[in-house]
mmCIF file with all atom_site columns, C-alpha atoms in Angstrom:
data_model
loop_
_atom_site.group_PDB
_atom_site.id
_atom_site.type_symbol
_atom_site.label_atom_id
_atom_site.label_alt_id
_atom_site.label_comp_id
_atom_site.label_asym_id
_atom_site.label_entity_id
_atom_site.label_seq_id
_atom_site.pdbx_PDB_ins_code
_atom_site.Cartn_x
_atom_site.Cartn_y
_atom_site.Cartn_z
_atom_site.occupancy
_atom_site.B_iso_or_equiv
_atom_site.pdbx_formal_charge
_atom_site.auth_seq_id
_atom_site.auth_comp_id
_atom_site.auth_asym_id
_atom_site.auth_atom_id
_atom_site.pdbx_PDB_model_num
ATOM 1   C CA . MET A 1 1   ? 0.329  -0.262 0.236   1.00 52.00 ? 271 MET A CA 1
ATOM 2   C CA . ARG A 1 2   ? 1.420  3.641  -0.716  1.00 52.00 ? 272 ARG A CA 1
ATOM 3   C CA . THR A 1 3   ? 1.476  6.207  1.516   1.00 58.00 ? 273 THR A CA 1
ATOM 4   C CA . THR A 1 4   ? 0.027  9.677  1.149   1.00 58.00 ? 274 THR A CA 1
ATOM 5   C CA . PRO A 1 5   ? 3.112  11.934 1.144   1.00 62.00 ? 275 PRO A CA 1
ATOM 6   C CA . ASN A 1 6   ? 3.669  14.883 3.587   1.00 80.00 ? 276 ASN A CA 1
ATOM 7   C CA . TYR A 1 7   ? 4.353  17.505 1.179   1.00 78.00 ? 277 TYR A CA 1
ATOM 8   C CA . ARG A 1 8   ? 4.975  19.821 4.054   1.00 83.00 ? 278 ARG A CA 1
ATOM 9   C CA . GLU A 1 9   ? 8.076  17.194 5.384   1.00 90.00 ? 279 GLU A CA 1
ATOM 10  C CA . ILE A 1 10  ? 9.096  17.232 1.394   1.00 93.00 ? 280 ILE A CA 1
ATOM 11  C CA . LEU A 1 11  ? 9.072  21.287 1.122   1.00 93.00 ? 281 LEU A CA 1
ATOM 12  C CA . CYS A 1 12  ? 10.724 21.699 4.606   1.00 95.00 ? 282 CYS A CA 1
ATOM 13  C CA . LYS A 1 13  ? 13.693 19.160 3.325   1.00 95.00 ? 283 LYS A CA 1
ATOM 14  C CA . ARG A 1 14  ? 14.334 20.614 0.076   1.00 96.00 ? 284 ARG A CA 1
ATOM 15  C CA . LEU A 1 15  ? 14.161 24.023 1.457   1.00 97.00 ? 285 LEU A CA 1
ATOM 16  C CA . LYS A 1 16  ? 16.734 23.776 3.811   1.00 97.00 ? 286 LYS A CA 1
ATOM 17  C CA . ALA A 1 17  ? 18.813 21.180 1.553   1.00 96.00 ? 287 ALA A CA 1
ATOM 18  C CA . SER A 1 18  ? 18.691 24.647 -1.349  1.00 97.00 ? 288 SER A CA 1
ATOM 19  C CA . ARG A 1 19  ? 19.411 27.236 1.039   1.00 97.00 ? 289 ARG A CA 1
ATOM 20  C CA . LEU A 1 20  ? 22.425 25.474 2.679   1.00 98.00 ? 290 LEU A CA 1
ATOM 21  C CA . ALA A 1 21  ? 23.987 24.511 -0.921  1.00 96.00 ? 291 ALA A CA 1
ATOM 22  C CA . CYS A 1 22  ? 23.750 28.648 -1.537  1.00 97.00 ? 292 CYS A CA 1
ATOM 23  C CA . GLY A 1 23  ? 25.339 29.293 1.684   1.00 97.00 ? 293 GLY A CA 1
ATOM 24  C CA . LEU A 1 24  ? 22.325 31.172 2.919   1.00 98.00 ? 294 LEU A CA 1
ATOM 25  C CA . SER A 1 25  ? 21.873 32.099 6.455   1.00 98.00 ? 295 SER A CA 1
ATOM 26  C CA . GLN A 1 26  ? 17.948 31.496 7.468   1.00 98.00 ? 296 GLN A CA 1
ATOM 27  C CA . ARG A 1 27  ? 17.640 35.379 8.094   1.00 97.00 ? 297 ARG A CA 1
ATOM 28  C CA . ASN A 1 28  ? 19.182 36.509 4.627   1.00 98.00 ? 298 ASN A CA 1
ATOM 29  C CA . LEU A 1 29  ? 16.848 33.934 2.731   1.00 98.00 ? 299 LEU A CA 1
ATOM 30  C CA . GLY A 1 30  ? 14.037 35.367 4.738   1.00 97.00 ? 300 GLY A CA 1
ATOM 31  C CA . ILE A 1 31  ? 15.215 38.847 3.633   1.00 97.00 ? 301 ILE A CA 1
ATOM 32  C CA . LEU A 1 32  ? 15.851 38.374 0.124   1.00 98.00 ? 302 LEU A CA 1
ATOM 33  C CA . ALA A 1 33  ? 12.520 36.541 -0.286  1.00 97.00 ? 303 ALA A CA 1
ATOM 34  C CA . GLY A 1 34  ? 11.297 39.732 0.757   1.00 96.00 ? 304 GLY A CA 1
ATOM 35  C CA . ILE A 1 35  ? 10.146 38.930 4.308   1.00 96.00 ? 305 ILE A CA 1
ATOM 36  C CA . ASP A 1 36  ? 10.691 41.429 7.467   1.00 95.00 ? 306 ASP A CA 1
ATOM 37  C CA . GLU A 1 37  ? 14.196 41.694 8.256   1.00 94.00 ? 307 GLU A CA 1
ATOM 38  C CA . PHE A 1 38  ? 13.095 41.353 11.973  1.00 96.00 ? 308 PHE A CA 1
ATOM 39  C CA . ALA A 1 39  ? 11.076 38.246 11.491  1.00 96.00 ? 309 ALA A CA 1
ATOM 40  C CA . ALA A 1 40  ? 13.422 36.723 8.811   1.00 97.00 ? 310 ALA A CA 1
ATOM 41  C CA . SER A 1 41  ? 15.205 34.325 10.542  1.00 97.00 ? 311 SER A CA 1
ATOM 42  C CA . ALA A 1 42  ? 12.146 32.937 12.490  1.00 97.00 ? 312 ALA A CA 1
ATOM 43  C CA . ARG A 1 43  ? 9.733  32.662 9.741   1.00 97.00 ? 313 ARG A CA 1
ATOM 44  C CA . ILE A 1 44  ? 12.206 30.705 7.740   1.00 98.00 ? 314 ILE A CA 1
ATOM 45  C CA . ASN A 1 45  ? 12.945 28.378 10.570  1.00 97.00 ? 315 ASN A CA 1
ATOM 46  C CA . ARG A 1 46  ? 9.689  27.671 11.322  1.00 97.00 ? 316 ARG A CA 1
ATOM 47  C CA . TYR A 1 47  ? 9.276  26.844 7.990   1.00 96.00 ? 317 TYR A CA 1
ATOM 48  C CA . GLU A 1 48  ? 12.215 24.363 7.778   1.00 96.00 ? 318 GLU A CA 1
ATOM 49  C CA . LEU A 1 49  ? 11.059 22.824 10.934  1.00 95.00 ? 319 LEU A CA 1
ATOM 50  C CA . GLY A 1 50  ? 7.253  22.368 9.224   1.00 92.00 ? 320 GLY A CA 1
ATOM 51  C CA . ILE A 1 51  ? 5.881  24.622 12.266  1.00 93.00 ? 321 ILE A CA 1
ATOM 52  C CA . HIS A 1 52  ? 4.413  26.956 9.475   1.00 93.00 ? 322 HIS A CA 1
ATOM 53  C CA . GLU A 1 53  ? 3.373  25.943 6.346   1.00 91.00 ? 323 GLU A CA 1
ATOM 54  C CA . VAL A 1 54  ? 4.570  27.987 3.599   1.00 93.00 ? 324 VAL A CA 1
ATOM 55  C CA . ASP A 1 55  ? 1.647  30.094 1.083   1.00 94.00 ? 325 ASP A CA 1
ATOM 56  C CA . ILE A 1 56  ? 2.532  29.470 -2.561  1.00 94.00 ? 326 ILE A CA 1
ATOM 57  C CA . GLN A 1 57  ? 3.542  33.111 -3.034  1.00 96.00 ? 327 GLN A CA 1
ATOM 58  C CA . THR A 1 58  ? 6.446  32.900 -0.385  1.00 96.00 ? 328 THR A CA 1
ATOM 59  C CA . ALA A 1 59  ? 7.566  29.158 -1.911  1.00 96.00 ? 329 ALA A CA 1
ATOM 60  C CA . GLN A 1 60  ? 7.687  31.212 -4.767  1.00 97.00 ? 330 GLN A CA 1
ATOM 61  C CA . HIS A 1 61  ? 9.911  33.781 -3.496  1.00 97.00 ? 331 HIS A CA 1
ATOM 62  C CA . LEU A 1 62  ? 11.993 31.503 -1.839  1.00 98.00 ? 332 LEU A CA 1
ATOM 63  C CA . ALA A 1 63  ? 12.675 29.509 -5.160  1.00 98.00 ? 333 ALA A CA 1
ATOM 64  C CA . CYS A 1 64  ? 13.717 32.424 -6.995  1.00 97.00 ? 334 CYS A CA 1
ATOM 65  C CA . VAL A 1 65  ? 15.981 33.464 -4.383  1.00 98.00 ? 335 VAL A CA 1
ATOM 66  C CA . LEU A 1 66  ? 17.334 30.144 -4.411  1.00 98.00 ? 336 LEU A CA 1
ATOM 67  C CA . ASN A 1 67  ? 17.231 29.573 -7.997  1.00 96.00 ? 337 ASN A CA 1
ATOM 68  C CA . VAL A 1 68  ? 14.825 26.540 -7.971  1.00 97.00 ? 338 VAL A CA 1
ATOM 69  C CA . PRO A 1 69  ? 11.915 25.777 -9.590  1.00 97.00 ? 339 PRO A CA 1
ATOM 70  C CA . VAL A 1 70  ? 8.767  25.891 -7.305  1.00 96.00 ? 340 VAL A CA 1
ATOM 71  C CA . ALA A 1 71  ? 7.988  22.475 -8.521  1.00 96.00 ? 341 ALA A CA 1
ATOM 72  C CA . TYR A 1 72  ? 10.822 21.514 -6.700  1.00 96.00 ? 342 TYR A CA 1
ATOM 73  C CA . PHE A 1 73  ? 9.600  22.134 -3.676  1.00 95.00 ? 343 PHE A CA 1
ATOM 74  C CA . TYR A 1 74  ? 6.564  19.875 -3.420  1.00 93.00 ? 344 TYR A CA 1
ATOM 75  C CA . THR A 1 75  ? 7.535  16.785 -5.960  1.00 93.00 ? 345 THR A CA 1
ATOM 76  C CA . GLU A 1 76  ? 7.404  13.790 -3.793  1.00 90.00 ? 346 GLU A CA 1
ATOM 77  C CA . ASP A 1 77  ? 10.054 11.349 -6.159  1.00 92.00 ? 347 ASP A CA 1
ATOM 78  C CA . GLU A 1 78  ? 13.584 12.022 -5.453  1.00 93.00 ? 348 GLU A CA 1
ATOM 79  C CA . GLN A 1 79  ? 14.740 11.080 -8.779  1.00 95.00 ? 349 GLN A CA 1
ATOM 80  C CA . LEU A 1 80  ? 11.853 13.254 -10.349 1.00 95.00 ? 350 LEU A CA 1
ATOM 81  C CA . ALA A 1 81  ? 12.650 16.237 -7.984  1.00 95.00 ? 351 ALA A CA 1
ATOM 82  C CA . GLU A 1 82  ? 16.704 15.943 -9.248  1.00 95.00 ? 352 GLU A CA 1
ATOM 83  C CA . MET A 1 83  ? 15.424 15.826 -12.767 1.00 95.00 ? 353 MET A CA 1
ATOM 84  C CA . ILE A 1 84  ? 13.202 19.124 -12.115 1.00 96.00 ? 354 ILE A CA 1
ATOM 85  C CA . LEU A 1 85  ? 16.277 20.816 -10.507 1.00 95.00 ? 355 LEU A CA 1
ATOM 86  C CA . LEU A 1 86  ? 18.976 19.706 -13.241 1.00 96.00 ? 356 LEU A CA 1
ATOM 87  C CA . PHE A 1 87  ? 16.336 20.428 -15.969 1.00 96.00 ? 357 PHE A CA 1
ATOM 88  C CA . SER A 1 88  ? 15.805 24.157 -14.800 1.00 95.00 ? 358 SER A CA 1
ATOM 89  C CA . ARG A 1 89  ? 19.640 24.319 -14.804 1.00 95.00 ? 359 ARG A CA 1
ATOM 90  C CA . SER A 1 90  ? 20.146 23.406 -18.180 1.00 96.00 ? 360 SER A CA 1
ATOM 91  C CA . SER A 1 91  ? 20.518 25.269 -21.308 1.00 96.00 ? 361 SER A CA 1
ATOM 92  C CA . SER A 1 92  ? 17.339 25.298 -23.582 1.00 96.00 ? 362 SER A CA 1
ATOM 93  C CA . GLN A 1 93  ? 19.218 23.335 -26.655 1.00 97.00 ? 363 GLN A CA 1
ATOM 94  C CA . LEU A 1 94  ? 19.474 20.565 -23.853 1.00 96.00 ? 364 LEU A CA 1
ATOM 95  C CA . GLN A 1 95  ? 15.964 20.975 -22.507 1.00 95.00 ? 365 GLN A CA 1
ATOM 96  C CA . GLU A 1 96  ? 14.393 20.779 -26.015 1.00 97.00 ? 366 GLU A CA 1
ATOM 97  C CA . ASP A 1 97  ? 16.712 17.500 -26.414 1.00 96.00 ? 367 ASP A CA 1
ATOM 98  C CA . VAL A 1 98  ? 15.375 16.062 -23.569 1.00 95.00 ? 368 VAL A CA 1
ATOM 99  C CA . LEU A 1 99  ? 11.908 16.663 -24.109 1.00 95.00 ? 369 LEU A CA 1
ATOM 100 C CA . ALA A 1 100 ? 12.636 15.539 -27.522 1.00 96.00 ? 370 ALA A CA 1
ATOM 101 C CA . LEU A 1 101 ? 14.041 12.251 -26.234 1.00 95.00 ? 371 LEU A CA 1
ATOM 102 C CA . LEU A 1 102 ? 10.830 11.874 -23.678 1.00 93.00 ? 372 LEU A CA 1
ATOM 103 C CA . ARG A 1 103 ? 8.201  12.185 -26.558 1.00 94.00 ? 373 ARG A CA 1
#
């Protein structure tokens, strides 16, 4: 039996991993994503711990700062998440080639 994925846990894990890969503190990420500087660190911490749910607009801002597609935060499959990330960072020509191959 397949269990329902916990999307909040998936987002928490990928948000933190992306932030660390960019070398950003929780505070800096929050500020760059447009969160008030006095609340930035606490808000990102609560998002990463799953205490508060990230709304889609904030997820889009965070994804933009972290240079990841917002879909990367939510897909349950690890291989698909990696594909989304790699595809988004590939050249247009490579993206077209991959799509042609998959079709």
